Coordinates of C-alpha atoms and ligand atoms in Angstrom, one line a residue:
X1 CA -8.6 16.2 8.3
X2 CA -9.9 14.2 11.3
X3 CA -8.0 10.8 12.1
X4 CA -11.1 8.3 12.2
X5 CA -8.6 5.5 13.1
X6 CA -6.5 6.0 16.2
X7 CA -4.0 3.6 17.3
X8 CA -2.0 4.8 20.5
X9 CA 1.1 2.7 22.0
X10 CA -0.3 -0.5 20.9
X11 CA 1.9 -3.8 22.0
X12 CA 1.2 -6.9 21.0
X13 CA 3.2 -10.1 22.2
X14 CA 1.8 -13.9 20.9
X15 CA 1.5 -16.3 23.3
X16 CA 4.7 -18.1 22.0
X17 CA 6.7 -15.0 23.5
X18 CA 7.0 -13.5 20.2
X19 CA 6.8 -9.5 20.6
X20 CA 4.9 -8.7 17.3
X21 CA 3.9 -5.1 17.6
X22 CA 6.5 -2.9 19.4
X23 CA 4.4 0.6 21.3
X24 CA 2.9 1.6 17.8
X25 CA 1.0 4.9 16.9
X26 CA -1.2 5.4 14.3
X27 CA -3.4 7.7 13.1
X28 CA -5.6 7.1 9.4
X29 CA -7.0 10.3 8.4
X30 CA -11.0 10.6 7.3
X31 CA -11.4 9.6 3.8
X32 CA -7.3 8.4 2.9
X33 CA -5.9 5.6 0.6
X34 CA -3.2 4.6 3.7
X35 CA -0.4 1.9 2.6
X36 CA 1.0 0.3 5.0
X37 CA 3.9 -1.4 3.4
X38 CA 6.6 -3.4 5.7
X39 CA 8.6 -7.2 5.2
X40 CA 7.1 -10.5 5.5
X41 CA 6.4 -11.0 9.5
X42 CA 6.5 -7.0 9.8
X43 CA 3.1 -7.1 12.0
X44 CA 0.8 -5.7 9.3
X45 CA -1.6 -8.3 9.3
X46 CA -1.2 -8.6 13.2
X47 CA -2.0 -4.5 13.2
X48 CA -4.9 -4.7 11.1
X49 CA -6.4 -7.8 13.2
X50 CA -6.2 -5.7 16.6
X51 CA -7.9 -2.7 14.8
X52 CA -11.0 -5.6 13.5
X53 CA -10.7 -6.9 16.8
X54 CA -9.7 -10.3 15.9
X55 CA -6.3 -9.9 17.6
X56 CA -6.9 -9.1 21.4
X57 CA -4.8 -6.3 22.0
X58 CA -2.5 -6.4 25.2
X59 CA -1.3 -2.8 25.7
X60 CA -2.8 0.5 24.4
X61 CA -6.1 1.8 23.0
X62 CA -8.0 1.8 19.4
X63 CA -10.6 3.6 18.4
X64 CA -12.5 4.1 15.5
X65 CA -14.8 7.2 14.5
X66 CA -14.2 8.1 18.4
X67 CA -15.5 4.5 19.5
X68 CA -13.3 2.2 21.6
X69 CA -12.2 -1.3 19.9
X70 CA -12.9 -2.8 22.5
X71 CA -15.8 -1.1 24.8
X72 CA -18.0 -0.8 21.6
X73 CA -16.8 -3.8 19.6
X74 CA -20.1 -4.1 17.7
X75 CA -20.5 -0.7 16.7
X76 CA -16.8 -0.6 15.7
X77 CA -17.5 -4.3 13.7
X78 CA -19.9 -2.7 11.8
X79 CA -17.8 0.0 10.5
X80 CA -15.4 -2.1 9.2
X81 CA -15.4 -4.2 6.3
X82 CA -12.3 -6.4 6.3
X83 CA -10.1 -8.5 3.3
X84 CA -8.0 -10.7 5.4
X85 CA -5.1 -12.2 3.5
X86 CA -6.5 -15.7 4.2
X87 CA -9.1 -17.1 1.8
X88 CA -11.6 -18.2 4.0
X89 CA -15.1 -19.1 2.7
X90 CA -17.8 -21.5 3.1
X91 CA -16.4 -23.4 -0.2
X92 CA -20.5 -24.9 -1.1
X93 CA -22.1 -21.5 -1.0
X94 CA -23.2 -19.8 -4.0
X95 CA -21.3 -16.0 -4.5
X96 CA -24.3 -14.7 -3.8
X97 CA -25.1 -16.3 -1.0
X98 CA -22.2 -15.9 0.9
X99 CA -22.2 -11.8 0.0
X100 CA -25.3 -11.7 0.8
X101 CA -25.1 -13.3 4.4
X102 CA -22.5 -11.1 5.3
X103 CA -24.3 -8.6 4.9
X104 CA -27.1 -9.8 7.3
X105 CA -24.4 -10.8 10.4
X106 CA -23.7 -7.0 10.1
X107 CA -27.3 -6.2 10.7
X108 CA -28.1 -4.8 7.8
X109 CA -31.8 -5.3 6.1
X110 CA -31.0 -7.3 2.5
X111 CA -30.9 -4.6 -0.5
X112 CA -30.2 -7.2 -3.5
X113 CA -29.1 -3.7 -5.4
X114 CA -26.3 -3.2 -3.6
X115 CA -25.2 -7.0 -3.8
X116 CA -25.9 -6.3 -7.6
X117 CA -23.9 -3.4 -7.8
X118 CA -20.9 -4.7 -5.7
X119 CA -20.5 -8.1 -7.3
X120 CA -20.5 -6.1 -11.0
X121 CA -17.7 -3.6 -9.8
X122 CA -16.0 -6.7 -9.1
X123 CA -16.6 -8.6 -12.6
X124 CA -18.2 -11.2 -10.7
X125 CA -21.9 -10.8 -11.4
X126 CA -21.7 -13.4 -14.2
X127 CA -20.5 -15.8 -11.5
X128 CA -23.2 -15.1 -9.0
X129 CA -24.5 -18.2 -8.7
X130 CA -21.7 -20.3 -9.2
X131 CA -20.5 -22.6 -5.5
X132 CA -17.0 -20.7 -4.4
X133 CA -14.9 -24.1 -4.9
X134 CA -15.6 -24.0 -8.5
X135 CA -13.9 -20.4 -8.6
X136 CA -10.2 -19.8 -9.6
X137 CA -8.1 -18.5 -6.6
X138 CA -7.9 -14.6 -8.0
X139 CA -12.2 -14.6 -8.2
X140 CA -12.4 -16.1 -4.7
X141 CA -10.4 -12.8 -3.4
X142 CA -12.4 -10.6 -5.4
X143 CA -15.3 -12.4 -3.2
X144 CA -14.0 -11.4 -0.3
X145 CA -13.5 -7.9 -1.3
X146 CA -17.8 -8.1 -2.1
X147 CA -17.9 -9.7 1.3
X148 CA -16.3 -7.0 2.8
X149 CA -18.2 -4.6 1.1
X150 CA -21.7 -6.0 1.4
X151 CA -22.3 -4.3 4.6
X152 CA -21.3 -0.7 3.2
X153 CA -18.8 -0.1 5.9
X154 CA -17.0 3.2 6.5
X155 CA -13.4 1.9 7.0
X156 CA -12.0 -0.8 4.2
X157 CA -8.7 -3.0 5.2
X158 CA -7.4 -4.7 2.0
X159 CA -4.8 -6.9 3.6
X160 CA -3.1 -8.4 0.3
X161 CA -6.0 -7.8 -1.8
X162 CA -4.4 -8.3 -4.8
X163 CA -2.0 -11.2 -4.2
X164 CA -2.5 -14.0 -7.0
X165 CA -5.1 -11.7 -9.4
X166 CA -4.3 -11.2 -12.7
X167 CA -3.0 -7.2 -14.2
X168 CA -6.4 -6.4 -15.8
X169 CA -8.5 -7.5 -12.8
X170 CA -6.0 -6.1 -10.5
X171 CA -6.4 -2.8 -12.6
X172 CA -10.2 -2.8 -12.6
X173 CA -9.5 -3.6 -8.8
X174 CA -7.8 -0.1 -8.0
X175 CA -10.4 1.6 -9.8
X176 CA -13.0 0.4 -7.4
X177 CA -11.4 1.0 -4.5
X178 CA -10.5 4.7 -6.2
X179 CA -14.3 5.0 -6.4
X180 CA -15.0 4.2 -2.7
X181 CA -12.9 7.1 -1.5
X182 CA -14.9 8.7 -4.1
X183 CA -18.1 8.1 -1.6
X184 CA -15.8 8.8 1.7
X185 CA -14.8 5.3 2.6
X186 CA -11.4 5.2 4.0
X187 CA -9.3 2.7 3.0
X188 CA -6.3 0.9 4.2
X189 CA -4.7 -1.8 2.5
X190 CA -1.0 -3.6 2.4
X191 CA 0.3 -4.9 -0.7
X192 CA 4.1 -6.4 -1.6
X193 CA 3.7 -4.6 -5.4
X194 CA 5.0 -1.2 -4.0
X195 CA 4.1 0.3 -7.2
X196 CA 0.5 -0.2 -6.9
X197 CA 0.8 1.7 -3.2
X198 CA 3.1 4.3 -4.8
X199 CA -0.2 4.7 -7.6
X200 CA -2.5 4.3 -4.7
X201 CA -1.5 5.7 -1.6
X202 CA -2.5 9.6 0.2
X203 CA -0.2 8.4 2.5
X204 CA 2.5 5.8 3.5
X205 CA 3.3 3.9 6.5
X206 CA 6.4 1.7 7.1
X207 CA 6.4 -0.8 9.5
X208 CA 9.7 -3.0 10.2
X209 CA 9.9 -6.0 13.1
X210 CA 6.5 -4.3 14.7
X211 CA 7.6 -0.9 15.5
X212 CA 6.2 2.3 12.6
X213 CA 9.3 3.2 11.3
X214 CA 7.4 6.0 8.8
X215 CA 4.2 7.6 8.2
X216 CA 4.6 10.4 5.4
X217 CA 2.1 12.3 2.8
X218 CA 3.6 9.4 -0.4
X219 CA 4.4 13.0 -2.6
X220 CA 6.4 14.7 0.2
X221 CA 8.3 11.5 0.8
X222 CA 8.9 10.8 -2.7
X223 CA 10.4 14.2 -2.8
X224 CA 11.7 14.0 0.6
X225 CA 13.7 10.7 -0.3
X226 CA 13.5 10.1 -3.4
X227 CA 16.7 10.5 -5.7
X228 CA 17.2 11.7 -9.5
X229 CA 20.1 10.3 -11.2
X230 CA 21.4 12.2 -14.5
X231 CA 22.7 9.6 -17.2
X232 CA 25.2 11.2 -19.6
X233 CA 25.9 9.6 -22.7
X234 CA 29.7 10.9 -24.5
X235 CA 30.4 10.3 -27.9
X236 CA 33.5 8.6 -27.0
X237 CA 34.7 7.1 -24.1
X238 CA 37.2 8.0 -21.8
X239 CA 39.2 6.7 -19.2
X240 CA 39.4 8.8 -16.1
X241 CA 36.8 11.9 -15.1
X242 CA 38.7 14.9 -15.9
X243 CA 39.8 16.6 -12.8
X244 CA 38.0 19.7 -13.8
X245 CA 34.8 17.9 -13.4
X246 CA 36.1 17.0 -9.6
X247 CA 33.7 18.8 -7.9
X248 CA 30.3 17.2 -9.2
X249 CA 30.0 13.8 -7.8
X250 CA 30.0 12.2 -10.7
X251 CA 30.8 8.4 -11.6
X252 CA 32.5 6.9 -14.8
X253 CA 30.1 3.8 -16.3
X254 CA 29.8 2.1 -19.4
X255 CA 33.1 1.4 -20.0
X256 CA 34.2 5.2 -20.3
X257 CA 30.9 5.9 -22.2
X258 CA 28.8 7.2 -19.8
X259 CA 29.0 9.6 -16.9
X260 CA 26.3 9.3 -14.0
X261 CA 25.4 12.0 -11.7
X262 CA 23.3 10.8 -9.1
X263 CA 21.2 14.2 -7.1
X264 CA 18.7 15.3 -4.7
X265 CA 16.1 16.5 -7.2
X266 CA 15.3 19.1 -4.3
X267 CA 18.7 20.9 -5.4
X268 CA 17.9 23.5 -7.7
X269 CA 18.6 22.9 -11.1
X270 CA 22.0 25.2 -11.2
X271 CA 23.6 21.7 -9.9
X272 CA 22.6 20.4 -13.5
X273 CA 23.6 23.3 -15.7
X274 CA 27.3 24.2 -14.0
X275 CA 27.6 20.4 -14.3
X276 CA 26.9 21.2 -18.1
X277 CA 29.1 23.8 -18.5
X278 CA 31.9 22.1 -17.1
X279 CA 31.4 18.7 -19.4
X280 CA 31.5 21.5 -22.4
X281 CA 34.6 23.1 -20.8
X282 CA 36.1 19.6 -20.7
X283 CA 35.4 18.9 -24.4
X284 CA 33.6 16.3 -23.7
X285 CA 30.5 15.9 -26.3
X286 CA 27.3 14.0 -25.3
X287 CA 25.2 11.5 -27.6
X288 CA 22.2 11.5 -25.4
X289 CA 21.2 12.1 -21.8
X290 CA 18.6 11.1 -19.5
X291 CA 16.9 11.2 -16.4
X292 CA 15.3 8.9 -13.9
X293 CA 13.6 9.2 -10.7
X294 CA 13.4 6.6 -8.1
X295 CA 10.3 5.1 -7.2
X296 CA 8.6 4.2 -3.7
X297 CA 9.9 1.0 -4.0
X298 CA 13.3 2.2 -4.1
X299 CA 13.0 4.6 -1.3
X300 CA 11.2 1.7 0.4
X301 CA 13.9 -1.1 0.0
X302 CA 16.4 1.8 1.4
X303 CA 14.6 2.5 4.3
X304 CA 14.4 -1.6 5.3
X305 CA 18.3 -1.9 4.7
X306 CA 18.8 0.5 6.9
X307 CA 16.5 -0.4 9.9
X308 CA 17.3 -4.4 9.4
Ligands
ATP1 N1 -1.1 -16.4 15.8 C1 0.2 -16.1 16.0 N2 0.9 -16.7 16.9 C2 2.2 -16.5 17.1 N3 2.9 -15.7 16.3 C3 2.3 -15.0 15.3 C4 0.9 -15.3 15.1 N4 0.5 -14.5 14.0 C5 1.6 -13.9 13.6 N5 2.7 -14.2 14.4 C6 4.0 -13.6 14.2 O1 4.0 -12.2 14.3 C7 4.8 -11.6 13.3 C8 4.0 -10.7 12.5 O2 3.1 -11.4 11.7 P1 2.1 -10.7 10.7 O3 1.3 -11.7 10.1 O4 1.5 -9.6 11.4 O5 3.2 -10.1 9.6 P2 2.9 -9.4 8.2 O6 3.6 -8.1 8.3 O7 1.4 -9.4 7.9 O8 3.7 -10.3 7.2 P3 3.3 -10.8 5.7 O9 3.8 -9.7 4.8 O10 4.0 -12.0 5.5 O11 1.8 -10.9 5.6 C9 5.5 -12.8 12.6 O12 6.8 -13.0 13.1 C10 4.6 -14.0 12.8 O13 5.3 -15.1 12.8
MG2 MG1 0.3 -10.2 6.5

């Protein structure tokens, strides 16, 4: 796949001294979900505003679909349809007003189907007339998304596109953007709900106090980092591990009831059965046992620790 988004050793210091991107590279493939996922203050919304060009970039180069950021700043503009996290709308327009205008500072002729279409894969078509201060904060994002999209641009930045809507819309939210991929549109998006990205995501990209601390295909690194922890469940408890079972790196829990064996799932599974056999060999007899996997946001919160 072709990177139509190229960010190469891009710095970025505010004029109040504060160094918020650290020599970053970057490259979104053709077509991707891409999370970028990172703390409060990371630089996420400070990388996506020097990609739209709303963030004037001090060191490095950006291009996207081979054009320069900053060279060919209209062309790129056009490309790009952007959810910034800020609400910011003309409050006395009507929805469709206010999709429909966006569409036409993009240069594009009007085509009231697609405004159709888009407000209705946003469940906003029954509100297309209504002014956007008599919308609920979780419908007014949802008109930005439609802003966004009204110009059908190639490249999508969701920057907190779901912060403050409800499950079901957020839901009906994914499956949209799902459906743009579907028609080639690559997206990029940032969201605290690491379980949306981890449902989401081709790939993942880390970002801690402005430097890229990750990018990884989400399956490889969820099997690449990702734990699998083995809960054992006796039928009675005991006190101590027996020191036959010394070997497996096992932990007592539940007062004496349960044994936990914590593994790389990448092990093959002859870890798990020898651990077995020596639990029989014991005579220690098991209730119940279970498995679970961590998630992204588990390998996520680890990797933050560590670079804090
Ligand atoms: N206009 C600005 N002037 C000065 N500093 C800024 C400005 N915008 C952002 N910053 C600083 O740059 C850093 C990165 O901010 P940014 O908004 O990119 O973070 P973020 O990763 O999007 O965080 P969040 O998850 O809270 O949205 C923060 O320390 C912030 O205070
Ligand atoms: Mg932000």
């Amino acid at each position: 796949m072709t990177a139509i988004i190229s960010v190469r050793n891009v710095s970025k210091t505010y004029n109040t001294g504060f160094k918020a991107l650290d020599g970053v590279d970057l490259e979104i493939d053709r077509g991707e979900i891409f999370a970028l996922l990172g703390p409060n203050g990371a630089g996420k919304t400070t990388l996506i505003g020097l990609v739209c060009g709303i963030v004037n970039v001090d060191d490095g180069k950006i291009t996207v679909d081979g054009r320069d950021i900053v060279d060919d700043y209209r062309a790129v503009r056009s490309l790009i349809g952007l959810v910034p996290q800020e609400l910011t709308t003309d409050a006395f327009e009507t929805v469709w007003d206010t999709v429909s205008f966006s569409r036409g500072l993009f240069g594009k002729p009007p085509d009231a189907a697609h405004i159709e279409k888009t407000l209705r894969s946003l469940s906003l078509w029954d509100k297309k007339d209504a002014r956007i201060r008599t919308l609920s904060g979780g419908m007014k994002r949802r008109v930005m998304i439609a802003k966004a999209l009204s110009h059908e641009p190639t490249v999508l930045f969701l920057d907190e596109p779901t912060a403050g809507v409800d499950v079901a819309l957020r839901k009906d939210m994914w499956a949209m953007v799902r459906g743009l991929r579907e028609e080639g549109v690559t997206i990029v998006l940032t969201t605290h709900y690491i379980d949306e990205a981890e449902d989401m995501a081709d790939r993942v990209g880390v970002i801690s106090h402005g430097r890229i601390i990750l990018v990884e295909d989400k399956v490889k690194l969820m099997r690449k980092l990702g734990k699998k922890q083995l809960t054992l469940q006796l039928t009675s408890p005991i006190g101590r591990i027996p020191d036959s079972l010394a070997a497996h790196a096992l932990t007592l829990a539940g007062d004496g009831s349960e044994l936990v064996y914590v593994y790389d799932p990448r092990e093959t599974e002859v870890a798990v059965s020898t651990l077995l056999d020596g639990l029989s060999h014991a005579g220690l007899k098991l209730r119940d046992l279970h498995t679970t996997q961590s998630s992204l946001e588990d390998i996520f919160v680890d990797l933050i620790r560590e670079t804090a």
